[in-house]
Coordinates of C-alpha atoms and ligand atoms in Angstrom, one line a residue:
M1 CA -87.0 18.7 14.9
Y2 CA -85.0 21.1 15.6
P3 CA -81.1 20.7 13.8
R4 CA -78.3 20.3 16.0
P5 CA -76.4 23.3 17.1
F6 CA -74.4 24.8 14.8
H7 CA -72.1 28.3 15.0
Y8 CA -73.3 30.9 12.6
H9 CA -70.8 33.3 10.2
R10 CA -72.1 36.1 8.2
A11 CA -69.4 36.4 5.4
S12 CA -69.3 40.0 3.8
S13 CA -67.1 38.8 0.4
L14 CA -67.7 35.9 -1.5
I15 CA -63.5 35.6 -1.0
E16 CA -63.8 35.6 2.5
A17 CA -66.5 33.2 2.5
T18 CA -64.2 30.6 0.7
A19 CA -61.2 32.0 3.4
M20 CA -63.7 30.7 6.4
L21 CA -64.5 27.3 4.8
T22 CA -60.3 26.7 4.5
Q23 CA -60.3 27.7 8.0
L24 CA -63.3 26.2 9.8
G25 CA -62.2 22.5 7.7
E26 CA -64.8 20.6 7.0
E27 CA -67.3 20.7 9.1
A28 CA -68.5 24.2 7.6
K29 CA -71.1 24.1 5.6
L30 CA -72.4 27.5 3.4
L31 CA -76.3 29.0 2.9
A32 CA -77.6 29.9 0.4
G33 CA -81.9 30.4 0.3
G34 CA -81.7 27.4 3.0
Q35 CA -84.0 25.6 1.2
S36 CA -82.3 22.2 0.7
L37 CA -79.8 22.5 3.6
I38 CA -82.1 23.6 6.4
P39 CA -84.4 20.9 5.6
L40 CA -82.1 18.5 5.8
M41 CA -80.6 19.9 8.6
K42 CA -84.2 20.1 10.6
L43 CA -84.7 16.3 9.7
R44 CA -80.8 16.0 11.1
F45 CA -79.5 14.2 7.5
A46 CA -77.2 17.2 7.5
N47 CA -75.1 18.5 10.5
P48 CA -72.8 20.9 9.9
R49 CA -71.4 22.7 13.1
H50 CA -70.2 26.0 11.1
L51 CA -73.0 27.6 8.2
V52 CA -71.6 30.4 6.4
D53 CA -74.3 33.0 5.3
L54 CA -73.9 34.5 1.6
N55 CA -76.7 36.0 1.9
F56 CA -75.1 39.5 3.4
V57 CA -72.7 39.6 0.3
S58 CA -73.5 42.5 -2.2
G59 CA -73.7 41.8 -5.7
T60 CA -74.3 38.0 -5.8
S61 CA -77.9 38.8 -7.4
Y62 CA -78.4 39.6 -10.6
I63 CA -79.2 38.4 -14.1
Q64 CA -76.7 40.6 -17.1
E65 CA -76.8 39.6 -21.0
E66 CA -73.6 39.7 -22.1
N67 CA -72.2 38.8 -25.7
G68 CA -75.3 36.5 -26.5
T69 CA -74.4 34.8 -22.6
V70 CA -77.2 35.4 -19.7
K71 CA -75.2 35.2 -16.6
F72 CA -76.6 34.5 -13.2
G73 CA -75.3 36.0 -10.1
A74 CA -75.4 32.3 -8.0
L75 CA -77.8 34.0 -5.6
T76 CA -80.1 35.2 -7.7
R77 CA -83.7 33.5 -6.8
H78 CA -85.4 31.6 -8.4
S79 CA -88.5 33.9 -8.0
E80 CA -86.2 36.6 -9.9
I81 CA -85.6 34.5 -13.0
E82 CA -89.2 33.5 -13.1
N83 CA -90.2 37.0 -13.1
S84 CA -86.9 38.9 -15.2
R85 CA -87.0 40.5 -19.1
I86 CA -84.8 38.0 -19.9
A87 CA -87.1 34.4 -18.6
E88 CA -89.6 36.3 -21.7
H89 CA -87.8 35.6 -24.5
F90 CA -85.5 32.2 -23.4
P91 CA -88.7 31.0 -22.4
I92 CA -87.3 27.6 -21.1
L93 CA -86.0 29.4 -18.0
H94 CA -89.4 30.3 -17.5
D95 CA -90.5 27.2 -17.9
C96 CA -88.1 26.2 -14.8
A97 CA -88.0 28.6 -12.9
A98 CA -91.7 29.2 -12.0
G99 CA -92.0 26.0 -11.4
I100 CA -90.3 25.4 -8.5
A101 CA -92.0 24.4 -6.0
D102 CA -94.0 27.0 -4.3
V103 CA -93.8 31.1 -4.1
Q104 CA -92.0 30.5 -0.7
I105 CA -89.5 28.8 -1.5
R106 CA -88.7 30.5 -5.4
N107 CA -88.5 33.7 -3.0
R108 CA -85.3 32.5 -0.9
G109 CA -84.4 28.9 -3.1
T110 CA -81.0 30.2 -5.6
I111 CA -79.5 28.9 -8.8
G112 CA -76.3 28.4 -7.4
G113 CA -77.5 26.4 -4.7
S114 CA -79.8 23.9 -6.7
L115 CA -77.1 23.2 -9.1
A116 CA -74.4 23.3 -5.8
E117 CA -76.7 21.0 -3.9
A118 CA -76.8 18.3 -7.9
D119 CA -80.2 16.8 -6.3
P120 CA -81.1 14.4 -8.4
S121 CA -85.1 15.6 -8.7
G122 CA -84.0 19.4 -8.9
D123 CA -84.9 21.2 -12.1
W124 CA -82.4 24.2 -12.8
A125 CA -79.2 20.9 -13.9
T126 CA -82.3 19.5 -16.4
V127 CA -82.8 22.6 -18.0
L128 CA -79.4 24.0 -18.4
L129 CA -77.7 21.1 -19.8
T130 CA -79.7 21.6 -22.9
Q131 CA -78.2 25.0 -22.6
E132 CA -74.3 25.4 -23.5
T133 CA -74.0 26.2 -19.6
D134 CA -71.1 27.1 -17.5
I135 CA -70.5 27.2 -13.7
R136 CA -68.3 30.1 -12.2
C137 CA -66.5 29.2 -9.2
L138 CA -64.0 31.0 -6.6
S139 CA -61.7 29.3 -4.2
P140 CA -58.6 31.0 -2.1
R141 CA -56.4 29.5 -4.9
G142 CA -59.1 31.4 -7.3
E143 CA -61.4 30.8 -10.4
R144 CA -62.5 28.3 -12.5
T145 CA -64.7 27.5 -15.6
I146 CA -66.2 24.3 -15.6
A147 CA -68.9 23.4 -17.7
L148 CA -72.1 22.0 -16.2
A149 CA -71.8 18.8 -18.1
D150 CA -69.0 18.3 -16.1
F151 CA -69.6 19.7 -12.6
I152 CA -72.2 17.3 -11.5
T153 CA -70.3 13.8 -11.3
D154 CA -73.1 11.7 -9.2
A155 CA -76.2 12.3 -7.5
Y156 CA -75.4 15.5 -5.1
T157 CA -71.8 15.6 -5.8
T158 CA -69.8 17.7 -7.7
L159 CA -66.2 19.1 -8.6
L160 CA -66.7 21.6 -5.8
E161 CA -63.0 21.6 -3.8
H162 CA -65.1 21.9 0.3
D163 CA -63.7 25.7 -0.1
E164 CA -65.2 26.4 -3.7
L165 CA -68.3 28.0 -4.5
V166 CA -70.7 28.8 -6.6
R167 CA -69.9 32.5 -8.4
E168 CA -72.1 32.8 -11.3
V169 CA -73.9 30.7 -13.8
M170 CA -73.5 31.6 -17.2
V171 CA -75.7 30.2 -19.9
K172 CA -75.1 31.0 -23.6
K173 CA -78.1 32.3 -25.2
P174 CA -79.6 29.8 -28.1
D175 CA -80.4 31.1 -31.6
K176 CA -83.3 32.1 -33.3
S177 CA -83.9 29.1 -34.7
S178 CA -83.8 27.3 -31.6
G179 CA -86.4 27.1 -29.4
G180 CA -86.6 24.9 -26.2
A181 CA -89.6 23.5 -23.6
Y182 CA -89.1 21.9 -20.1
L183 CA -92.4 19.7 -17.9
A184 CA -92.4 17.9 -14.9
F185 CA -94.5 16.1 -14.0
K186 CA -95.9 16.7 -10.0
R187 CA -97.8 15.2 -7.5
S188 CA -98.4 19.0 -6.0
A189 CA -96.7 22.3 -6.7
P190 CA -94.4 22.3 -3.5
V191 CA -92.7 19.1 -4.2
Y192 CA -90.3 18.1 -6.9
P193 CA -91.2 16.4 -10.2
T194 CA -91.7 12.4 -10.4
A195 CA -90.3 12.8 -14.0
S196 CA -89.4 15.6 -16.0
A197 CA -87.8 16.2 -19.9
A198 CA -86.6 19.4 -21.0
V199 CA -86.1 19.7 -25.2
Q200 CA -83.5 22.0 -27.3
L201 CA -84.8 21.7 -30.7
T202 CA -82.6 24.1 -33.6
V203 CA -84.4 24.2 -37.3
E204 CA -85.1 24.9 -40.5
G205 CA -88.1 24.9 -42.4
D206 CA -89.9 21.2 -41.1
V207 CA -86.4 19.5 -40.6
C208 CA -84.7 19.0 -37.4
K209 CA -80.7 20.4 -37.5
D210 CA -80.4 20.3 -33.8
A211 CA -82.1 18.4 -30.7
T212 CA -80.7 17.9 -27.0
I213 CA -82.9 16.2 -24.9
V214 CA -82.0 15.5 -20.6
L215 CA -84.3 13.9 -19.0
G216 CA -84.7 14.8 -15.1
C217 CA -85.7 12.3 -11.6
V218 CA -84.9 9.2 -13.5
G219 CA -81.3 8.1 -12.4
L220 CA -78.7 9.3 -10.1
V221 CA -77.8 12.8 -12.5
P222 CA -79.6 14.3 -15.6
V223 CA -79.6 12.1 -18.2
R224 CA -79.0 12.8 -21.6
A225 CA -81.5 11.1 -23.9
E226 CA -78.8 10.5 -27.3
G227 CA -80.7 8.0 -28.9
A228 CA -83.6 10.1 -28.9
A229 CA -81.9 12.8 -30.1
D230 CA -80.5 11.0 -33.0
A231 CA -84.1 10.4 -33.6
L232 CA -84.9 13.8 -34.5
R233 CA -81.8 15.4 -35.4
G234 CA -81.6 15.6 -39.6
R235 CA -85.6 14.5 -40.2
K236 CA -89.0 16.0 -40.6
I237 CA -90.6 16.2 -36.5
D238 CA -93.3 14.0 -36.9
D239 CA -95.5 11.5 -35.4
K240 CA -93.0 8.7 -36.6
A241 CA -89.7 10.6 -35.3
V242 CA -91.4 11.9 -32.3
A243 CA -92.8 7.6 -31.5
T244 CA -89.0 6.7 -32.2
A245 CA -87.2 9.4 -30.0
M246 CA -90.4 8.5 -27.0
D247 CA -88.9 4.3 -27.6
A248 CA -85.2 5.7 -27.3
V249 CA -86.3 7.1 -24.1
R250 CA -87.8 4.9 -22.0
T251 CA -84.8 2.9 -22.6
A252 CA -82.2 5.6 -21.7
T253 CA -83.4 5.7 -18.9
D254 CA -83.2 3.5 -14.7
P255 CA -85.5 5.5 -12.6
Q256 CA -86.1 4.0 -8.8
T257 CA -89.2 2.5 -7.8
D258 CA -90.1 5.3 -5.1
M259 CA -93.0 6.4 -3.3
R260 CA -93.2 8.5 -6.4
G261 CA -94.2 5.7 -8.7
S262 CA -92.6 2.5 -9.8
A263 CA -89.2 2.6 -12.5
E264 CA -92.1 1.5 -14.9
Y265 CA -94.3 4.3 -14.7
K266 CA -91.2 6.9 -14.8
R267 CA -90.2 5.3 -18.3
T268 CA -93.3 6.0 -19.6
L269 CA -93.7 9.5 -17.7
A270 CA -90.8 10.6 -19.1
A271 CA -91.1 9.4 -22.7
A272 CA -94.8 11.4 -22.8
L273 CA -93.1 14.2 -21.1
V274 CA -90.3 14.2 -24.3
K275 CA -93.2 14.5 -26.8
R276 CA -94.8 17.1 -24.9
A277 CA -91.9 19.5 -24.8
I278 CA -90.9 18.7 -28.4
E279 CA -94.0 20.0 -29.4
V280 CA -93.5 23.0 -27.5
A281 CA -90.2 23.0 -29.0
M282 CA -90.7 23.1 -32.1
R283 CA -93.4 25.6 -32.2
R284 CA -91.3 28.5 -30.1
A285 CA -88.0 27.4 -32.9
R286 CA -90.5 28.7 -35.5
G287 CA -91.2 31.8 -33.4
E288 CA -94.6 31.3 -31.5
K289 CA -95.0 32.1 -28.3
V290 CA -96.1 29.4 -26.2
E291 CA -96.8 29.8 -22.1
V292 CA -96.6 26.3 -20.6
S293 CA -97.1 24.6 -17.4
H294 CA -96.4 21.7 -15.2
I295 CA -98.9 18.7 -15.3
Y296 CA -99.8 18.5 -11.3
A297 CA -101.8 14.8 -10.9
Ligands
LIG301 C1 -90.9 21.9 0.3 C2 -89.8 22.1 -1.1 C3 -90.2 21.6 -2.3 C4 -89.0 21.9 -3.4 N1 -89.6 21.7 -4.6 C5 -88.1 21.6 -5.6 C6 -88.6 21.7 -6.9 O1 -89.8 21.3 -7.5 N2 -87.9 21.8 -7.9 C7 -86.7 22.4 -7.1 O2 -85.1 22.4 -8.3 N3 -86.1 23.2 -6.7 C8 -86.7 22.8 -5.1 N4 -86.8 22.5 -4.1 C9 -85.2 23.2 -3.6 C10 -85.0 24.1 -3.6 O3 -84.7 24.6 -5.4 C11 -83.3 24.9 -3.4 O4 -83.8 26.5 -3.6 C12 -82.3 24.4 -3.6 O5 -82.4 23.1 -4.5 C13 -81.0 24.7 -2.8 O6 -80.8 25.7 -3.1 P1 -80.6 26.9 -2.2 O7 -80.3 28.4 -2.4 O8 -82.1 27.1 -0.7 O9 -79.1 26.0 -1.7 P2 -79.6 26.0 0.5 O10 -79.7 24.9 0.7 O11 -79.0 27.3 0.9 O12 -78.2 25.0 0.0 C14 -77.9 24.0 -0.6 C15 -76.4 23.0 -0.8 O13 -75.9 23.7 -1.8 C16 -74.7 24.2 -0.7 N5 -74.7 25.8 -1.4 C17 -75.4 27.2 -1.4 N6 -74.9 28.1 -2.1 C18 -73.9 27.4 -2.8 C19 -72.7 28.5 -3.8 N7 -73.1 29.3 -4.4 N8 -71.0 27.8 -4.4 C20 -71.5 26.6 -3.4 N9 -72.4 25.7 -2.7 C21 -73.5 26.2 -2.4 C22 -74.8 24.9 0.7 O14 -73.3 24.6 1.4 C23 -75.4 23.1 0.8 O15 -75.4 22.0 0.8 C24 -87.5 22.7 -2.9 C25 -87.4 22.6 -1.5 C26 -88.4 22.3 -0.7 C27 -88.1 22.9 0.8

């Protein structure tokens, strides 16, 4: 199906884009990679009268490291992150970027668009919530920085005002004794996951000093599995601790039954993904290079 007619506006700077949003009003939307918005327009679930294209604004696609923080321009494509040197040394970013849909979508879709869309099945929010992540936003009133944990407030809902955009995503690099892993279960490559799990562990010898576990696709927003992290924190990570964490994951989740599977199936899947992600995160925290890919049905 074709989208409803709309007016196309090409922004030449981010500040101009926010001014256009103010001027054009609520019926205007930003266009980044178009990999969420255009399909929704074609299905006529989204019917903006105006599109403000960010793709011709220079200096919006970059990956920089500064004082232990990795900064991504909002229009940095998933594939640029997948193939970056940073992702080589920060493997949970690679796990995420390389597993998003297929190469065509990764070449167009952007990290800023993904976080702004706040799709409950999107990968970036789940992964970046295991890290210290801040979102730099810009509007005609100036800039503000919002912690990712506060940025997404509900399914497809963020704190962004209508005339505000994501300018940059800032992720603090974890300590050397910390390792992370992200795994998703998918029916095939170009679809969203059925369930996913991101785990970040800081270890000292055999003991887990700190843990963060976030689950994707099992709630309206990514779910922080605090009970599961508590089961690991301050303990030796053995079979018993992992089994307790898996039990906590099952109770932390409230998935919807849908075409991807029943609620019970997704709870079991999330627990199994957490188990595997813990194993990989532990090995990475000990300095091992471990490559993983999502699990396909
Ligand atoms: C078949 C298919 C499979 C997919 N599978 C996956 C998957 O497995 N995992 C996954 O995570 N994603 C998946 N995606 C989505 C993909 O990752 C998108 O790239 C992403 O969700 C949105 O990014 P975008 O740059 O394309 O944003 P767009 O589609 O251009 O925009 C999405 C929304 O965000 C707003 N927006 C965009 N940029 C900004 C900004 N800088 N500031 C404020 N608002 C902004 C737009 O106005 C719009 O409302 C899939 C998409 C398709 C079509």
